[in-house]
mmCIF file of C-alpha atoms in Angstrom:
data_model
loop_
_atom_site.group_PDB
_atom_site.id
_atom_site.type_symbol
_atom_site.label_atom_id
_atom_site.label_comp_id
_atom_site.label_asym_id
_atom_site.label_seq_id
_atom_site.Cartn_x
_atom_site.Cartn_y
_atom_site.Cartn_z
ATOM 1 C CA MET H 1 0.958 15.917 22.777
ATOM 2 C CA ASP H 2 3.791 18.454 23.016
ATOM 3 C CA LEU H 3 6.726 16.829 20.894
ATOM 4 C CA LYS H 4 9.055 19.639 22.164
ATOM 5 C CA LEU H 5 10.120 20.435 18.519
ATOM 6 C CA GLN H 6 9.825 24.310 19.021
ATOM 7 C CA GLY H 7 12.960 26.066 17.494
ATOM 8 C CA LYS H 8 14.463 22.776 16.099
ATOM 9 C CA THR H 9 15.678 22.974 12.531
ATOM 10 C CA ALA H 10 14.535 20.199 10.119
ATOM 11 C CA LEU H 11 15.961 19.643 6.681
ATOM 12 C CA ILE H 12 13.778 17.496 4.386
ATOM 13 C CA THR H 13 15.076 16.381 1.092
ATOM 14 C CA GLY H 14 12.427 16.050 -1.855
ATOM 15 C CA SER H 15 9.784 17.901 0.226
ATOM 16 C CA THR H 16 7.912 19.888 -2.562
ATOM 17 C CA ALA H 17 5.143 17.478 -2.766
ATOM 18 C CA GLY H 18 3.625 14.372 -1.221
ATOM 19 C CA ILE H 19 4.982 12.712 2.032
ATOM 20 C CA GLY H 20 7.779 15.185 2.135
ATOM 21 C CA LYS H 21 5.666 18.180 1.924
ATOM 22 C CA GLY H 22 3.428 16.440 4.398
ATOM 23 C CA ILE H 23 6.333 15.986 6.910
ATOM 24 C CA ALA H 24 7.332 19.554 6.508
ATOM 25 C CA GLU H 25 3.714 20.767 7.202
ATOM 26 C CA GLU H 26 3.628 18.537 10.448
ATOM 27 C CA LEU H 27 7.016 19.678 11.777
ATOM 28 C CA LEU H 28 6.004 23.244 11.348
ATOM 29 C CA LYS H 29 2.682 22.859 13.219
ATOM 30 C CA GLU H 30 4.884 21.397 16.017
ATOM 31 C CA GLY H 31 6.892 24.584 16.034
ATOM 32 C CA ALA H 32 10.028 23.492 14.170
ATOM 33 C CA HIS H 33 11.731 25.539 11.595
ATOM 34 C CA VAL H 34 11.782 23.533 8.215
ATOM 35 C CA ILE H 35 14.045 23.609 5.243
ATOM 36 C CA VAL H 36 12.317 22.135 2.198
ATOM 37 C CA ASN H 37 14.189 20.982 -1.141
ATOM 38 C CA GLY H 38 13.493 20.099 -4.582
ATOM 39 C CA ARG H 39 15.221 20.374 -8.044
ATOM 40 C CA SER H 40 12.941 22.988 -9.355
ATOM 41 C CA GLY H 41 13.393 26.706 -7.881
ATOM 42 C CA LYS H 42 9.785 27.306 -8.955
ATOM 43 C CA ARG H 43 8.357 24.576 -7.057
ATOM 44 C CA VAL H 44 10.501 25.122 -4.038
ATOM 45 C CA ASP H 45 9.311 28.721 -3.926
ATOM 46 C CA GLN H 46 5.618 27.636 -4.234
ATOM 47 C CA THR H 47 5.983 25.269 -1.423
ATOM 48 C CA VAL H 48 7.562 27.931 0.922
ATOM 49 C CA SER H 49 4.546 30.222 -0.046
ATOM 50 C CA ASP H 50 1.986 27.477 0.720
ATOM 51 C CA LEU H 51 3.710 26.531 4.124
ATOM 52 C CA THR H 52 4.884 29.988 5.414
ATOM 53 C CA HIS H 53 1.764 30.615 7.415
ATOM 54 C CA LEU H 54 2.568 27.772 9.579
ATOM 55 C CA GLY H 55 5.966 28.905 10.747
ATOM 56 C CA LYS H 56 9.536 29.594 9.647
ATOM 57 C CA VAL H 57 10.150 27.666 6.475
ATOM 58 C CA TYR H 58 13.224 28.135 4.093
ATOM 59 C CA GLY H 59 13.578 26.726 0.536
ATOM 60 C CA ILE H 60 16.628 25.237 -1.397
ATOM 61 C CA ALA H 61 16.531 23.943 -4.867
ATOM 62 C CA ALA H 62 19.351 21.494 -5.446
ATOM 63 C CA ASP H 63 19.748 18.292 -7.698
ATOM 64 C CA LEU H 64 20.421 15.644 -5.168
ATOM 65 C CA SER H 65 21.559 12.999 -7.717
ATOM 66 C CA LYS H 66 24.385 14.517 -8.321
ATOM 67 C CA PRO H 67 27.400 15.386 -5.630
ATOM 68 C CA ASP H 68 27.705 18.953 -6.558
ATOM 69 C CA GLY H 69 23.877 19.267 -5.895
ATOM 70 C CA SER H 70 24.279 17.619 -2.642
ATOM 71 C CA GLN H 71 27.047 19.794 -1.606
ATOM 72 C CA ASN H 72 25.196 23.026 -2.713
ATOM 73 C CA LEU H 73 22.142 21.937 -0.372
ATOM 74 C CA ILE H 74 24.521 21.349 2.713
ATOM 75 C CA LYS H 75 26.268 24.489 2.261
ATOM 76 C CA GLN H 76 23.193 26.633 1.767
ATOM 77 C CA ALA H 77 21.534 24.664 4.853
ATOM 78 C CA GLU H 78 24.348 25.287 7.259
ATOM 79 C CA GLU H 79 24.125 29.026 6.310
ATOM 80 C CA ILE H 80 20.479 29.050 7.450
ATOM 81 C CA ALA H 81 20.960 26.991 10.902
ATOM 82 C CA GLU H 82 22.485 24.037 12.566
ATOM 83 C CA ILE H 83 20.353 21.057 11.338
ATOM 84 C CA ASP H 84 18.854 19.182 14.258
ATOM 85 C CA ILE H 85 16.791 16.830 12.306
ATOM 86 C CA LEU H 86 17.710 15.149 8.908
ATOM 87 C CA ILE H 87 14.902 13.537 6.754
ATOM 88 C CA ASN H 88 15.822 11.733 3.769
ATOM 89 C CA ASN H 89 12.786 11.685 1.809
ATOM 90 C CA LEU H 90 13.850 12.078 -1.900
ATOM 91 C CA ALA H 91 13.128 9.031 -4.128
ATOM 92 C CA PHE H 92 11.259 8.153 -7.283
ATOM 93 C CA PHE H 93 9.541 5.192 -8.486
ATOM 94 C CA GLU H 94 8.210 3.643 -11.965
ATOM 95 C CA VAL H 95 6.170 1.043 -12.716
ATOM 96 C CA LYS H 96 8.163 -1.240 -15.208
ATOM 97 C CA ALA H 97 8.848 -4.689 -16.214
ATOM 98 C CA PHE H 98 12.261 -5.924 -14.716
ATOM 99 C CA GLU H 99 13.588 -6.840 -18.136
ATOM 100 C CA GLU H 100 12.883 -3.566 -19.449
ATOM 101 C CA VAL H 101 14.801 -1.231 -17.011
ATOM 102 C CA THR H 102 18.283 -0.126 -18.478
ATOM 103 C CA ASP H 103 21.571 -0.148 -16.675
ATOM 104 C CA GLU H 104 21.153 3.836 -16.965
ATOM 105 C CA GLU H 105 17.807 3.736 -15.262
ATOM 106 C CA TRP H 106 19.319 1.503 -12.377
ATOM 107 C CA GLU H 107 22.003 3.951 -11.760
ATOM 108 C CA ASP H 108 19.294 6.747 -11.571
ATOM 109 C CA TYR H 109 17.606 4.890 -8.907
ATOM 110 C CA PHE H 110 20.752 4.376 -7.070
ATOM 111 C CA GLN H 111 21.978 7.981 -7.446
ATOM 112 C CA VAL H 112 18.643 9.633 -6.259
ATOM 113 C CA ASN H 113 17.114 6.838 -3.963
ATOM 114 C CA ILE H 114 20.214 5.847 -2.132
ATOM 115 C CA MET H 115 23.277 8.086 -2.598
ATOM 116 C CA SER H 116 21.189 11.257 -1.919
ATOM 117 C CA ALA H 117 20.844 9.834 1.581
ATOM 118 C CA VAL H 118 24.208 8.482 2.015
ATOM 119 C CA ARG H 119 25.636 12.024 1.065
ATOM 120 C CA MET H 120 23.225 13.770 3.542
ATOM 121 C CA SER H 121 23.986 11.509 6.167
ATOM 122 C CA ARG H 122 27.707 11.507 5.761
ATOM 123 C CA HIS H 123 27.736 15.133 6.294
ATOM 124 C CA PHE H 124 25.297 15.721 9.064
ATOM 125 C CA LEU H 125 25.463 12.620 11.377
ATOM 126 C CA PRO H 126 28.859 13.041 12.574
ATOM 127 C CA LYS H 127 27.940 16.561 13.536
ATOM 128 C CA MET H 128 25.118 15.317 15.469
ATOM 129 C CA ILE H 129 27.065 12.768 17.040
ATOM 130 C CA LYS H 130 29.740 15.271 18.088
ATOM 131 C CA ARG H 131 27.299 17.432 19.759
ATOM 132 C CA ASN H 132 25.362 14.447 21.154
ATOM 133 C CA ASN H 133 22.140 15.560 19.904
ATOM 134 C CA GLY H 134 19.870 14.798 16.596
ATOM 135 C CA ARG H 135 17.623 12.836 14.636
ATOM 136 C CA LEU H 136 18.032 11.230 11.106
ATOM 137 C CA LEU H 137 15.262 9.630 9.428
ATOM 138 C CA ASN H 138 15.286 7.685 6.205
ATOM 139 C CA ILE H 139 11.993 7.360 4.570
ATOM 140 C CA ALA H 140 11.956 3.676 3.030
ATOM 141 C CA SER H 141 9.065 1.583 2.175
ATOM 142 C CA GLU H 142 7.096 -1.467 3.066
ATOM 143 C CA ALA H 143 8.383 -2.598 -0.440
ATOM 144 C CA GLY H 144 11.938 -2.670 1.046
ATOM 145 C CA ILE H 145 10.692 -5.846 2.982
ATOM 146 C CA LYS H 146 7.990 -6.871 0.522
ATOM 147 C CA PRO H 147 9.181 -6.189 -2.929
ATOM 148 C CA VAL H 148 6.606 -5.249 -5.604
ATOM 149 C CA PRO H 149 7.538 -7.345 -8.730
ATOM 150 C CA SER H 150 6.505 -4.469 -11.231
ATOM 151 C CA MET H 151 8.908 -1.778 -9.057
ATOM 152 C CA ILE H 152 11.875 -4.090 -8.367
ATOM 153 C CA PRO H 153 14.471 -1.289 -8.632
ATOM 154 C CA TYR H 154 12.588 0.881 -6.248
ATOM 155 C CA SER H 155 12.038 -1.872 -3.878
ATOM 156 C CA MET H 156 15.754 -2.662 -4.028
ATOM 157 C CA THR H 157 16.952 0.812 -3.016
ATOM 158 C CA LYS H 158 14.166 1.049 -0.284
ATOM 159 C CA THR H 159 15.840 -2.311 1.247
ATOM 160 C CA SER H 160 19.248 -0.567 0.877
ATOM 161 C CA LEU H 161 17.893 2.330 3.034
ATOM 162 C CA ILE H 162 16.784 -0.120 5.762
ATOM 163 C CA SER H 163 20.109 -1.450 5.884
ATOM 164 C CA LEU H 164 21.660 2.064 5.718
ATOM 165 C CA SER H 165 19.489 3.158 8.602
ATOM 166 C CA ARG H 166 20.525 0.321 10.970
ATOM 167 C CA GLY H 167 24.100 0.677 10.069
ATOM 168 C CA LEU H 168 24.106 4.397 10.862
ATOM 169 C CA ALA H 169 22.178 3.619 14.331
ATOM 170 C CA GLU H 170 24.964 1.578 15.354
ATOM 171 C CA LEU H 171 27.278 4.445 14.908
ATOM 172 C CA THR H 172 25.117 6.527 17.600
ATOM 173 C CA LYS H 173 25.674 3.960 20.436
ATOM 174 C CA GLY H 174 25.493 5.581 23.915
ATOM 175 C CA THR H 175 24.689 9.048 22.344
ATOM 176 C CA LYS H 176 21.437 10.871 22.377
ATOM 177 C CA VAL H 177 21.285 10.682 18.413
ATOM 178 C CA THR H 178 18.917 8.266 16.782
ATOM 179 C CA VAL H 179 18.486 6.879 13.287
ATOM 180 C CA ASN H 180 15.567 5.100 12.120
ATOM 181 C CA ALA H 181 13.774 4.124 8.826
ATOM 182 C CA VAL H 182 9.896 4.844 8.229
ATOM 183 C CA LEU H 183 8.412 2.287 6.059
ATOM 184 C CA PRO H 184 5.079 3.737 4.554
ATOM 185 C CA GLY H 185 2.566 1.614 2.710
ATOM 186 C CA PRO H 186 0.380 2.809 -0.130
ATOM 187 C CA THR H 187 -0.277 6.256 0.687
ATOM 188 C CA TRP H 188 -2.603 8.630 -1.152
ATOM 189 C CA THR H 189 -0.431 11.260 -2.667
ATOM 190 C CA GLU H 190 -0.783 13.404 -5.881
ATOM 191 C CA GLY H 191 1.671 11.060 -7.696
ATOM 192 C CA VAL H 192 -0.375 7.819 -6.699
ATOM 193 C CA GLU H 193 -3.657 9.439 -7.315
ATOM 194 C CA ASN H 194 -2.383 10.416 -11.026
ATOM 195 C CA PHE H 195 -1.361 6.803 -11.466
ATOM 196 C CA LEU H 196 -4.140 5.229 -10.281
ATOM 197 C CA LYS H 197 -6.355 7.599 -12.776
ATOM 198 C CA GLY H 198 -4.275 6.310 -15.643
ATOM 199 C CA ALA H 199 -4.702 2.854 -14.508
ATOM 200 C CA ALA H 200 -8.291 3.246 -14.081
ATOM 201 C CA GLN H 201 -8.775 4.570 -17.630
ATOM 202 C CA ALA H 202 -6.698 1.831 -19.129
ATOM 203 C CA GLU H 203 -9.319 -0.548 -17.649
ATOM 204 C CA ASN H 204 -12.298 1.681 -18.310
ATOM 205 C CA LYS H 205 -13.158 2.045 -14.939
ATOM 206 C CA ASP H 206 -14.070 4.985 -12.777
ATOM 207 C CA LEU H 207 -11.280 6.158 -10.021
ATOM 208 C CA GLU H 208 -13.617 5.434 -7.156
ATOM 209 C CA SER H 209 -14.376 1.872 -7.872
ATOM 210 C CA TYR H 210 -10.812 1.143 -9.220
ATOM 211 C CA THR H 211 -9.564 2.335 -5.648
ATOM 212 C CA MET H 212 -12.048 0.277 -3.901
ATOM 213 C CA ASP H 213 -10.824 -2.870 -5.693
ATOM 214 C CA TYR H 214 -7.193 -2.096 -5.498
ATOM 215 C CA PHE H 215 -6.768 -3.578 -2.063
ATOM 216 C CA LYS H 216 -8.683 -6.693 -2.586
ATOM 217 C CA GLU H 217 -6.672 -7.474 -5.837
ATOM 218 C CA ASN H 218 -3.220 -5.902 -5.064
ATOM 219 C CA GLU H 219 -3.058 -5.946 -1.200
ATOM 220 C CA PRO H 220 -5.149 -8.384 0.320
ATOM 221 C CA SER H 221 -2.924 -8.623 3.523
ATOM 222 C CA SER H 222 -3.508 -5.078 4.192
ATOM 223 C CA LEU H 223 -5.418 -4.780 7.535
ATOM 224 C CA ILE H 224 -6.844 -1.446 6.957
ATOM 225 C CA GLN H 225 -7.657 -2.129 3.149
ATOM 226 C CA ARG H 226 -7.145 1.570 2.147
ATOM 227 C CA PHE H 227 -4.589 4.087 1.549
ATOM 228 C CA ALA H 228 -2.853 5.733 4.230
ATOM 229 C CA THR H 229 -3.002 9.450 4.574
ATOM 230 C CA ILE H 230 -0.090 11.670 4.178
ATOM 231 C CA GLU H 231 -0.837 13.152 7.629
ATOM 232 C CA GLU H 232 -0.893 9.534 8.940
ATOM 233 C CA VAL H 233 2.974 9.165 7.788
ATOM 234 C CA ALA H 234 3.931 12.473 8.623
ATOM 235 C CA SER H 235 2.698 12.335 12.286
ATOM 236 C CA THR H 236 4.591 9.138 12.706
ATOM 237 C CA VAL H 237 7.915 10.795 11.369
ATOM 238 C CA ALA H 238 7.152 13.681 13.496
ATOM 239 C CA PHE H 239 7.016 11.532 16.765
ATOM 240 C CA LEU H 240 10.190 9.758 15.708
ATOM 241 C CA ALA H 241 12.147 13.073 15.163
ATOM 242 C CA SER H 242 11.025 14.237 18.666
ATOM 243 C CA GLU H 243 12.438 13.821 22.316
ATOM 244 C CA LYS H 244 9.384 11.698 23.015
ATOM 245 C CA ALA H 245 11.122 8.993 20.718
ATOM 246 C CA SER H 246 14.395 9.088 22.399
ATOM 247 C CA ALA H 247 14.559 5.424 23.185
ATOM 248 C CA ILE H 248 13.650 4.201 19.676
ATOM 249 C CA ASN H 249 16.825 3.953 17.695
ATOM 250 C CA GLY H 250 17.925 1.420 14.806
ATOM 251 C CA THR H 251 14.320 0.562 13.942
ATOM 252 C CA SER H 252 12.256 0.294 10.768
ATOM 253 C CA GLN H 253 8.942 1.752 11.805
ATOM 254 C CA ARG H 254 6.040 0.503 9.699
ATOM 255 C CA VAL H 255 3.038 2.785 8.704
ATOM 256 C CA GLU H 256 1.782 0.201 6.096
ATOM 257 C CA GLY H 257 -1.454 -0.931 7.551
ATOM 258 C CA GLY H 258 -0.519 -4.323 8.256
ATOM 259 C CA ILE H 259 0.405 -5.504 4.557
ATOM 260 C CA ILE H 260 3.619 -7.083 5.892
ATOM 261 C CA ARG H 261 2.463 -10.463 7.721
ATOM 262 C CA SER H 262 4.820 -10.806 10.642
ATOM 263 C CA ILE H 263 4.712 -10.910 14.549
#
């Protein structure tokens, strides 16, 4: 399917690894120009090097947990091109008991997972609406609907992103701009693999057997009973970023293998 993304410019926050990098790769394959972002200049440069064979890719190092870092990214991105597609992907998580999460850690979650998306959207969405064209996607999580007890701050921020997405979509009424949230479920990223390796070692199990048991014990409602691949999530994002998805607005698109039981 031709998604008609040739020549479109996409800005993806937090895209030097995992789902963000996978989205960049998918959009490049579809002919889009991509701006990747991360805090480390070294990692940004490496990502650009990894992806440059696929198409036109730029890299901007900026810490989006701070207003100055967000403004730096915005300024440099606009010097490259007009942004047609904004994908707010930046986020972090930690498995930690609720009572052990400090006020400072809660603030970090708020600044990184929520305010980075707010700052980017506040700048770029009005420009999209003014020219009557654009796509804004917030990468949330199934945890935003089905909170994880060991990851309550992360889950809360993803719920906030879902609400933010719907609210922003209301601002696009009658235009050709769309805003949607994407809700990946457990996805096999480098970070997840490292986490599972540590968990398996703690229980004296090998990674393969621990992973096989993971869904039976932790996600029994999953219908696919496996981790989603980065490519599966990225292809969904690419479709929503395209003209083919022009009638999809204000939604929370699930890519979570049926974990959330609903009709």
